[in-house]
């Protein structure tokens, strides 16, 4: 019931609100700059807002004492160069006394952004197909649906939370989700491996009791691994700086949801499909 509520809610958010795509996927420019004297993040945002530059964000990079920032601006093919020039002009007028240098300017066209977006979602789809084949070959194809549904469950919920919080969905978030897919499947494979060992010891045990025993036998390992990973991920989320904030937000969500799904989704789905197969 919890999983159904979260998945349906996430799908509704994705269909109605949609993801807040970053410059990577929508097209625009990223300008990285370093100031010579102390400048606060809010000063840059205020200067930008005064000139009514919309659809842009400012992030601090590295240690605060370095005064280095990243400005992301959304633009289309017709005005992408103009928008970049406007940002540079605003900075020159507002921070001429402080002094700064533009270290890097990356421009992504809308068509290239769209292609990156398609490629990102294709990468997730191919990962799921590869996992299904791997689980089927290593164990038995009756285990594949549980692993795939649990992994899709994790991905959909993460995307739904990104919709809900309006967090930026960029290429690095796709990388985080691919890492989460691997993490979630690893937890599921550990349970399935123990199921196979139990089958070899007692082939008379029914699948439900076998999976229940396997979950209990691996629960300590799963809990310790998840808490350790989550501790590191949350440390990076809170103290790693704005540039990796969203990446570790996705990783933290993935560890929590992935651990949950390995126990409460993958195993019951496997039992369900086994019952359907027996009934057929």
C-alpha positions as YAML, in Angstrom:
chain: A
units: angstrom
residues:
- id: 1
  name: UNK
  ca: [0.00, 0.00, 0.00]
- id: 2
  name: UNK
  ca: [2.83, 2.42, 0.86]
- id: 3
  name: UNK
  ca: [4.68, 1.60, -2.36]
- id: 4
  name: UNK
  ca: [1.52, 1.90, -4.43]
- id: 5
  name: UNK
  ca: [0.72, 5.31, -2.94]
- id: 6
  name: UNK
  ca: [4.27, 6.61, -3.53]
- id: 7
  name: UNK
  ca: [4.54, 5.25, -7.08]
- id: 8
  name: UNK
  ca: [1.11, 6.49, -8.17]
- id: 9
  name: UNK
  ca: [1.73, 9.88, -6.55]
- id: 10
  name: UNK
  ca: [5.09, 10.13, -8.31]
- id: 11
  name: UNK
  ca: [3.59, 9.23, -11.69]
- id: 12
  name: UNK
  ca: [0.87, 11.86, -11.23]
- id: 13
  name: UNK
  ca: [3.50, 14.50, -10.39]
- id: 14
  name: UNK
  ca: [5.60, 13.49, -13.41]
- id: 15
  name: UNK
  ca: [2.56, 13.70, -15.71]
- id: 16
  name: UNK
  ca: [1.19, 17.00, -14.34]
- id: 17
  name: UNK
  ca: [4.11, 19.01, -12.98]
- id: 18
  name: UNK
  ca: [7.07, 17.43, -14.75]
- id: 19
  name: UNK
  ca: [10.75, 17.54, -13.88]
- id: 20
  name: UNK
  ca: [12.70, 20.76, -13.47]
- id: 21
  name: UNK
  ca: [15.28, 20.07, -16.19]
- id: 22
  name: UNK
  ca: [18.65, 21.75, -15.83]
- id: 23
  name: UNK
  ca: [20.72, 23.49, -18.48]
- id: 24
  name: UNK
  ca: [22.08, 20.10, -19.60]
- id: 25
  name: UNK
  ca: [18.62, 19.02, -20.74]
- id: 26
  name: UNK
  ca: [16.84, 22.26, -21.67]
- id: 27
  name: UNK
  ca: [19.62, 24.22, -23.30]
- id: 28
  name: UNK
  ca: [21.33, 27.30, -21.94]
- id: 29
  name: UNK
  ca: [24.66, 28.41, -20.53]
- id: 30
  name: UNK
  ca: [26.82, 27.74, -17.48]
- id: 31
  name: UNK
  ca: [29.23, 30.48, -16.42]
- id: 32
  name: UNK
  ca: [31.89, 29.68, -13.84]
- id: 33
  name: UNK
  ca: [33.61, 32.68, -12.21]
- id: 34
  name: UNK
  ca: [36.01, 33.51, -9.41]
- id: 35
  name: UNK
  ca: [36.05, 36.81, -7.48]
- id: 36
  name: UNK
  ca: [39.23, 38.39, -6.15]
- id: 37
  name: UNK
  ca: [37.58, 39.71, -2.97]
- id: 38
  name: UNK
  ca: [34.75, 38.56, -0.70]
- id: 39
  name: UNK
  ca: [31.38, 38.27, -2.44]
- id: 40
  name: UNK
  ca: [28.28, 36.62, -1.02]
- id: 41
  name: UNK
  ca: [25.94, 34.34, -2.96]
- id: 42
  name: UNK
  ca: [22.98, 36.63, -2.23]
- id: 43
  name: UNK
  ca: [24.80, 39.62, -3.75]
- id: 44
  name: UNK
  ca: [25.02, 37.85, -7.12]
- id: 45
  name: UNK
  ca: [21.39, 36.74, -6.92]
- id: 46
  name: UNK
  ca: [20.26, 40.28, -6.05]
- id: 47
  name: UNK
  ca: [22.22, 41.79, -8.97]
- id: 48
  name: UNK
  ca: [20.73, 39.20, -11.32]
- id: 49
  name: UNK
  ca: [17.16, 39.77, -10.08]
- id: 50
  name: UNK
  ca: [17.45, 43.56, -10.42]
- id: 51
  name: UNK
  ca: [18.14, 43.09, -14.12]
- id: 52
  name: UNK
  ca: [15.21, 40.66, -14.33]
- id: 53
  name: UNK
  ca: [17.24, 37.70, -15.56]
- id: 54
  name: UNK
  ca: [14.78, 34.80, -15.27]
- id: 55
  name: UNK
  ca: [15.22, 31.02, -15.38]
- id: 56
  name: UNK
  ca: [18.68, 31.10, -13.84]
- id: 57
  name: UNK
  ca: [20.36, 29.83, -10.69]
- id: 58
  name: UNK
  ca: [23.56, 30.60, -8.79]
- id: 59
  name: UNK
  ca: [25.63, 28.08, -6.83]
- id: 60
  name: UNK
  ca: [28.75, 28.36, -4.73]
- id: 61
  name: UNK
  ca: [31.67, 26.11, -5.77]
- id: 62
  name: UNK
  ca: [34.24, 24.74, -3.37]
- id: 63
  name: UNK
  ca: [35.22, 26.48, -0.13]
- id: 64
  name: UNK
  ca: [33.46, 29.78, 0.63]
- id: 65
  name: UNK
  ca: [36.82, 31.53, 1.04]
- id: 66
  name: UNK
  ca: [37.56, 30.91, -2.67]
- id: 67
  name: UNK
  ca: [34.64, 33.15, -3.81]
- id: 68
  name: UNK
  ca: [33.92, 30.91, -6.78]
- id: 69
  name: UNK
  ca: [30.42, 30.58, -8.26]
- id: 70
  name: UNK
  ca: [28.49, 28.89, -11.04]
- id: 71
  name: UNK
  ca: [25.63, 30.67, -12.82]
- id: 72
  name: UNK
  ca: [23.21, 28.55, -14.88]
- id: 73
  name: UNK
  ca: [20.96, 30.36, -17.35]
- id: 74
  name: UNK
  ca: [18.22, 28.86, -19.50]
- id: 75
  name: UNK
  ca: [18.06, 30.12, -23.10]
- id: 76
  name: UNK
  ca: [16.97, 29.04, -26.57]
- id: 77
  name: UNK
  ca: [18.85, 28.95, -29.86]
- id: 78
  name: UNK
  ca: [17.83, 32.48, -30.80]
- id: 79
  name: UNK
  ca: [19.05, 34.29, -27.70]
- id: 80
  name: UNK
  ca: [21.60, 32.00, -26.03]
- id: 81
  name: UNK
  ca: [24.59, 34.22, -26.90]
- id: 82
  name: UNK
  ca: [22.68, 37.38, -25.99]
- id: 83
  name: UNK
  ca: [21.72, 35.97, -22.57]
- id: 84
  name: UNK
  ca: [25.34, 34.98, -21.88]
- id: 85
  name: UNK
  ca: [26.52, 38.48, -22.84]
- id: 86
  name: UNK
  ca: [23.83, 40.05, -20.60]
- id: 87
  name: UNK
  ca: [25.00, 38.03, -17.60]
- id: 88
  name: UNK
  ca: [28.60, 39.07, -18.21]
- id: 89
  name: UNK
  ca: [27.53, 42.71, -18.55]
- id: 90
  name: UNK
  ca: [25.55, 42.54, -15.28]
- id: 91
  name: UNK
  ca: [28.57, 41.12, -13.47]
- id: 92
  name: UNK
  ca: [30.88, 43.78, -14.92]
- id: 93
  name: UNK
  ca: [28.58, 46.60, -13.78]
- id: 94
  name: UNK
  ca: [27.74, 45.17, -10.36]
- id: 95
  name: UNK
  ca: [31.13, 43.81, -9.31]
- id: 96
  name: UNK
  ca: [33.73, 45.97, -11.05]
- id: 97
  name: UNK
  ca: [35.24, 46.96, -7.68]
- id: 98
  name: UNK
  ca: [35.47, 43.39, -6.39]
- id: 99
  name: UNK
  ca: [37.11, 42.15, -9.58]
- id: 100
  name: UNK
  ca: [36.45, 38.73, -11.08]
- id: 101
  name: UNK
  ca: [37.48, 36.42, -13.86]
- id: 102
  name: UNK
  ca: [35.27, 34.13, -15.93]
- id: 103
  name: UNK
  ca: [36.96, 30.76, -15.81]
- id: 104
  name: UNK
  ca: [34.63, 28.79, -18.04]
- id: 105
  name: UNK
  ca: [31.52, 29.26, -20.17]
- id: 106
  name: UNK
  ca: [29.65, 26.19, -21.39]
- id: 107
  name: UNK
  ca: [26.80, 26.57, -23.87]
- id: 108
  name: UNK
  ca: [24.31, 23.78, -24.61]
- id: 109
  name: UNK
  ca: [21.81, 24.22, -27.44]
- id: 110
  name: UNK
  ca: [18.17, 23.13, -26.91]
- id: 111
  name: UNK
  ca: [18.49, 20.35, -29.52]
- id: 112
  name: UNK
  ca: [21.63, 19.01, -27.88]
- id: 113
  name: UNK
  ca: [19.89, 19.25, -24.50]
- id: 114
  name: UNK
  ca: [16.91, 17.28, -25.80]
- id: 115
  name: UNK
  ca: [19.23, 14.61, -27.17]
- id: 116
  name: UNK
  ca: [21.05, 14.39, -23.84]
- id: 117
  name: UNK
  ca: [17.71, 14.02, -22.07]
- id: 118
  name: UNK
  ca: [16.66, 11.17, -24.36]
- id: 119
  name: UNK
  ca: [20.06, 9.48, -23.98]
- id: 120
  name: UNK
  ca: [19.85, 9.78, -20.19]
- id: 121
  name: UNK
  ca: [16.51, 8.01, -19.97]
- id: 122
  name: UNK
  ca: [17.68, 5.42, -22.51]
- id: 123
  name: UNK
  ca: [20.67, 4.69, -20.27]
- id: 124
  name: UNK
  ca: [18.32, 3.95, -17.37]
- id: 125
  name: UNK
  ca: [16.15, 1.71, -19.57]
- id: 126
  name: UNK
  ca: [19.17, -0.24, -20.87]
- id: 127
  name: UNK
  ca: [20.41, -0.66, -17.29]
- id: 128
  name: UNK
  ca: [17.07, -2.20, -16.28]
- id: 129
  name: UNK
  ca: [17.10, -4.57, -19.29]
- id: 130
  name: UNK
  ca: [20.68, -5.61, -18.52]
- id: 131
  name: UNK
  ca: [19.76, -6.28, -14.88]
- id: 132
  name: UNK
  ca: [16.79, -8.43, -15.92]
- id: 133
  name: UNK
  ca: [19.02, -10.57, -18.14]
- id: 134
  name: UNK
  ca: [21.72, -10.79, -15.45]
- id: 135
  name: UNK
  ca: [19.28, -11.90, -12.71]
- id: 136
  name: UNK
  ca: [17.68, -14.41, -15.06]
- id: 137
  name: UNK
  ca: [21.00, -15.99, -16.05]
- id: 138
  name: UNK
  ca: [22.56, -15.97, -12.58]
- id: 139
  name: UNK
  ca: [19.53, -17.29, -10.68]
- id: 140
  name: UNK
  ca: [16.24, -18.04, -12.41]
- id: 141
  name: UNK
  ca: [13.98, -15.92, -14.59]
- id: 142
  name: UNK
  ca: [11.27, -16.17, -11.90]
- id: 143
  name: UNK
  ca: [13.42, -13.75, -9.85]
- id: 144
  name: UNK
  ca: [13.81, -11.15, -12.61]
- id: 145
  name: UNK
  ca: [10.37, -9.47, -12.28]
- id: 146
  name: UNK
  ca: [10.91, -8.82, -8.57]
- id: 147
  name: UNK
  ca: [14.29, -7.18, -9.16]
- id: 148
  name: UNK
  ca: [13.06, -5.10, -12.11]
- id: 149
  name: UNK
  ca: [9.84, -3.91, -10.44]
- id: 150
  name: UNK
  ca: [11.73, -3.02, -7.25]
- id: 151
  name: UNK
  ca: [14.29, -1.04, -9.25]
- id: 152
  name: UNK
  ca: [11.62, 0.76, -11.30]
- id: 153
  name: UNK
  ca: [9.83, 1.48, -8.01]
- id: 154
  name: UNK
  ca: [13.00, 3.20, -6.71]
- id: 155
  name: UNK
  ca: [13.57, 5.25, -9.86]
- id: 156
  name: UNK
  ca: [9.94, 6.43, -10.12]
- id: 157
  name: UNK
  ca: [9.84, 7.51, -6.45]
- id: 158
  name: UNK
  ca: [13.12, 9.44, -6.76]
- id: 159
  name: UNK
  ca: [11.83, 11.20, -9.88]
- id: 160
  name: UNK
  ca: [8.57, 11.96, -8.06]
- id: 161
  name: UNK
  ca: [10.40, 13.52, -5.11]
- id: 162
  name: UNK
  ca: [12.49, 15.61, -7.52]
- id: 163
  name: UNK
  ca: [9.19, 16.84, -9.02]
- id: 164
  name: UNK
  ca: [7.73, 17.56, -5.59]
- id: 165
  name: UNK
  ca: [10.77, 19.52, -4.36]
- id: 166
  name: UNK
  ca: [11.36, 21.16, -7.77]
- id: 167
  name: UNK
  ca: [15.03, 20.12, -7.54]
- id: 168
  name: UNK
  ca: [17.04, 20.50, -10.72]
- id: 169
  name: UNK
  ca: [17.22, 17.34, -12.82]
- id: 170
  name: UNK
  ca: [20.49, 17.33, -14.73]
- id: 171
  name: UNK
  ca: [22.96, 14.91, -16.28]
- id: 172
  name: UNK
  ca: [24.65, 14.31, -12.94]
- id: 173
  name: UNK
  ca: [21.30, 13.23, -11.45]
- id: 174
  name: UNK
  ca: [21.02, 10.60, -14.19]
- id: 175
  name: UNK
  ca: [24.44, 9.37, -13.03]
- id: 176
  name: UNK
  ca: [23.17, 9.29, -9.44]
- id: 177
  name: UNK
  ca: [20.08, 7.29, -10.44]
- id: 178
  name: UNK
  ca: [22.24, 4.79, -12.36]
- id: 179
  name: UNK
  ca: [24.33, 4.39, -9.20]
- id: 180
  name: UNK
  ca: [21.13, 3.90, -7.19]
- id: 181
  name: UNK
  ca: [19.96, 1.23, -9.66]
- id: 182
  name: UNK
  ca: [23.22, -0.66, -9.09]
- id: 183
  name: UNK
  ca: [22.98, -0.24, -5.31]
- id: 184
  name: UNK
  ca: [19.36, -1.41, -5.14]
- id: 185
  name: UNK
  ca: [20.03, -4.46, -7.34]
- id: 186
  name: UNK
  ca: [23.07, -5.36, -5.25]
- id: 187
  name: UNK
  ca: [20.89, -5.54, -2.12]
- id: 188
  name: UNK
  ca: [18.34, -7.67, -3.97]
- id: 189
  name: UNK
  ca: [21.02, -10.00, -5.34]
- id: 190
  name: UNK
  ca: [22.35, -10.60, -1.80]
- id: 191
  name: UNK
  ca: [18.88, -11.81, -0.75]
- id: 192
  name: UNK
  ca: [18.46, -13.94, -3.87]
- id: 193
  name: UNK
  ca: [21.92, -15.46, -3.34]
- id: 194
  name: UNK
  ca: [20.90, -16.54, 0.16]
- id: 195
  name: UNK
  ca: [17.63, -17.97, -1.23]
- id: 196
  name: UNK
  ca: [19.66, -20.11, -3.64]
- id: 197
  name: UNK
  ca: [21.94, -21.31, -0.82]
- id: 198
  name: UNK
  ca: [18.91, -22.25, 1.28]
- id: 199
  name: UNK
  ca: [17.44, -24.16, -1.68]
- id: 200
  name: UNK
  ca: [20.64, -26.20, -1.94]
- id: 201
  name: UNK
  ca: [20.48, -27.03, 1.78]
- id: 202
  name: UNK
  ca: [16.77, -27.85, 1.83]
- id: 203
  name: UNK
  ca: [15.02, -28.19, -1.51]
- id: 204
  name: UNK
  ca: [11.74, -29.10, 0.20]
- id: 205
  name: UNK
  ca: [11.30, -25.63, 1.70]
- id: 206
  name: UNK
  ca: [8.64, -23.60, -0.09]
- id: 207
  name: UNK
  ca: [9.61, -20.30, -1.72]
- id: 208
  name: UNK
  ca: [7.77, -18.09, 0.78]
- id: 209
  name: UNK
  ca: [9.53, -19.60, 3.83]
- id: 210
  name: UNK
  ca: [12.83, -19.61, 1.95]
- id: 211
  name: UNK
  ca: [12.63, -15.90, 1.08]
- id: 212
  name: UNK
  ca: [11.48, -15.04, 4.60]
- id: 213
  name: UNK
  ca: [14.47, -16.89, 6.04]
- id: 214
  name: UNK
  ca: [16.85, -15.28, 3.53]
- id: 215
  name: UNK
  ca: [15.61, -11.78, 4.40]
- id: 216
  name: UNK
  ca: [16.14, -12.40, 8.11]
- id: 217
  name: UNK
  ca: [19.59, -13.88, 7.54]
- id: 218
  name: UNK
  ca: [20.76, -10.90, 5.46]
- id: 219
  name: UNK
  ca: [18.94, -8.17, 7.42]
- id: 220
  name: UNK
  ca: [21.92, -7.23, 9.61]
- id: 221
  name: UNK
  ca: [24.21, -6.95, 6.60]
- id: 222
  name: UNK
  ca: [21.64, -4.89, 4.68]
- id: 223
  name: UNK
  ca: [21.01, -2.52, 7.61]
- id: 224
  name: UNK
  ca: [24.69, -1.93, 8.39]
- id: 225
  name: UNK
  ca: [25.59, -1.37, 4.74]
- id: 226
  name: UNK
  ca: [22.69, 1.02, 4.20]
- id: 227
  name: UNK
  ca: [23.35, 3.08, 7.33]
- id: 228
  name: UNK
  ca: [27.05, 3.36, 6.50]
- id: 229
  name: UNK
  ca: [26.37, 4.45, 2.92]
- id: 230
  name: UNK
  ca: [23.62, 6.85, 4.03]
- id: 231
  name: UNK
  ca: [25.89, 8.41, 6.66]
- id: 232
  name: UNK
  ca: [28.52, 9.26, 4.03]
- id: 233
  name: UNK
  ca: [25.91, 10.41, 1.52]
- id: 234
  name: UNK
  ca: [24.22, 12.73, 4.04]
- id: 235
  name: UNK
  ca: [27.60, 14.14, 5.08]
- id: 236
  name: UNK
  ca: [28.28, 15.05, 1.45]
- id: 237
  name: UNK
  ca: [24.73, 16.38, 1.06]
- id: 238
  name: UNK
  ca: [25.02, 18.78, 4.00]
- id: 239
  name: UNK
  ca: [28.71, 19.73, 3.80]
- id: 240
  name: UNK
  ca: [29.80, 19.02, 0.21]
- id: 241
  name: UNK
  ca: [28.69, 22.35, -1.26]
- id: 242
  name: UNK
  ca: [25.94, 23.44, -3.63]
- id: 243
  name: UNK
  ca: [27.48, 21.98, -6.78]
- id: 244
  name: UNK
  ca: [26.95, 18.36, -5.56]
- id: 245
  name: UNK
  ca: [23.91, 19.02, -3.37]
- id: 246
  name: UNK
  ca: [21.31, 17.57, -5.77]
- id: 247
  name: UNK
  ca: [23.54, 14.61, -6.68]
- id: 248
  name: UNK
  ca: [23.80, 13.43, -3.08]
- id: 249
  name: UNK
  ca: [20.13, 14.25, -2.50]
- id: 250
  name: UNK
  ca: [19.35, 11.62, -5.16]
- id: 251
  name: UNK
  ca: [21.89, 9.17, -3.72]
- id: 252
  name: UNK
  ca: [20.46, 9.56, -0.17]
- id: 253
  name: UNK
  ca: [16.93, 9.01, -1.43]
- id: 254
  name: UNK
  ca: [18.12, 6.00, -3.42]
- id: 255
  name: UNK
  ca: [19.79, 4.34, -0.42]
- id: 256
  name: UNK
  ca: [16.63, 4.70, 1.69]
- id: 257
  name: UNK
  ca: [14.15, 3.66, -1.00]
- id: 258
  name: UNK
  ca: [16.49, 0.97, -2.42]
- id: 259
  name: UNK
  ca: [16.93, -0.71, 0.97]
- id: 260
  name: UNK
  ca: [13.17, -0.60, 1.55]
- id: 261
  name: UNK
  ca: [12.35, -2.07, -1.87]
- id: 262
  name: UNK
  ca: [14.87, -4.92, -1.56]
- id: 263
  name: UNK
  ca: [13.04, -6.12, 1.54]
- id: 264
  name: UNK
  ca: [9.41, -5.13, 1.01]
- id: 265
  name: UNK
  ca: [9.00, -5.07, -2.79]
- id: 266
  name: UNK
  ca: [11.41, -7.44, -4.59]
- id: 267
  name: UNK
  ca: [10.75, -10.45, -2.35]
- id: 268
  name: UNK
  ca: [6.92, -10.23, -2.29]
- id: 269
  name: UNK
  ca: [6.80, -9.66, -6.07]
- id: 270
  name: UNK
  ca: [8.86, -12.83, -6.57]
- id: 271
  name: UNK
  ca: [6.40, -14.78, -4.40]
- id: 272
  name: UNK
  ca: [3.45, -13.26, -6.30]
- id: 273
  name: UNK
  ca: [4.84, -14.26, -9.70]
- id: 274
  name: UNK
  ca: [5.60, -17.75, -8.39]
- id: 275
  name: UNK
  ca: [1.96, -18.11, -7.25]
- id: 276
  name: UNK
  ca: [0.70, -16.91, -10.63]
- id: 277
  name: UNK
  ca: [2.99, -19.38, -12.39]
- id: 278
  name: UNK
  ca: [1.79, -22.24, -10.16]
- id: 279
  name: UNK
  ca: [-1.86, -21.27, -10.67]
- id: 280
  name: UNK
  ca: [-1.38, -21.18, -14.44]
...
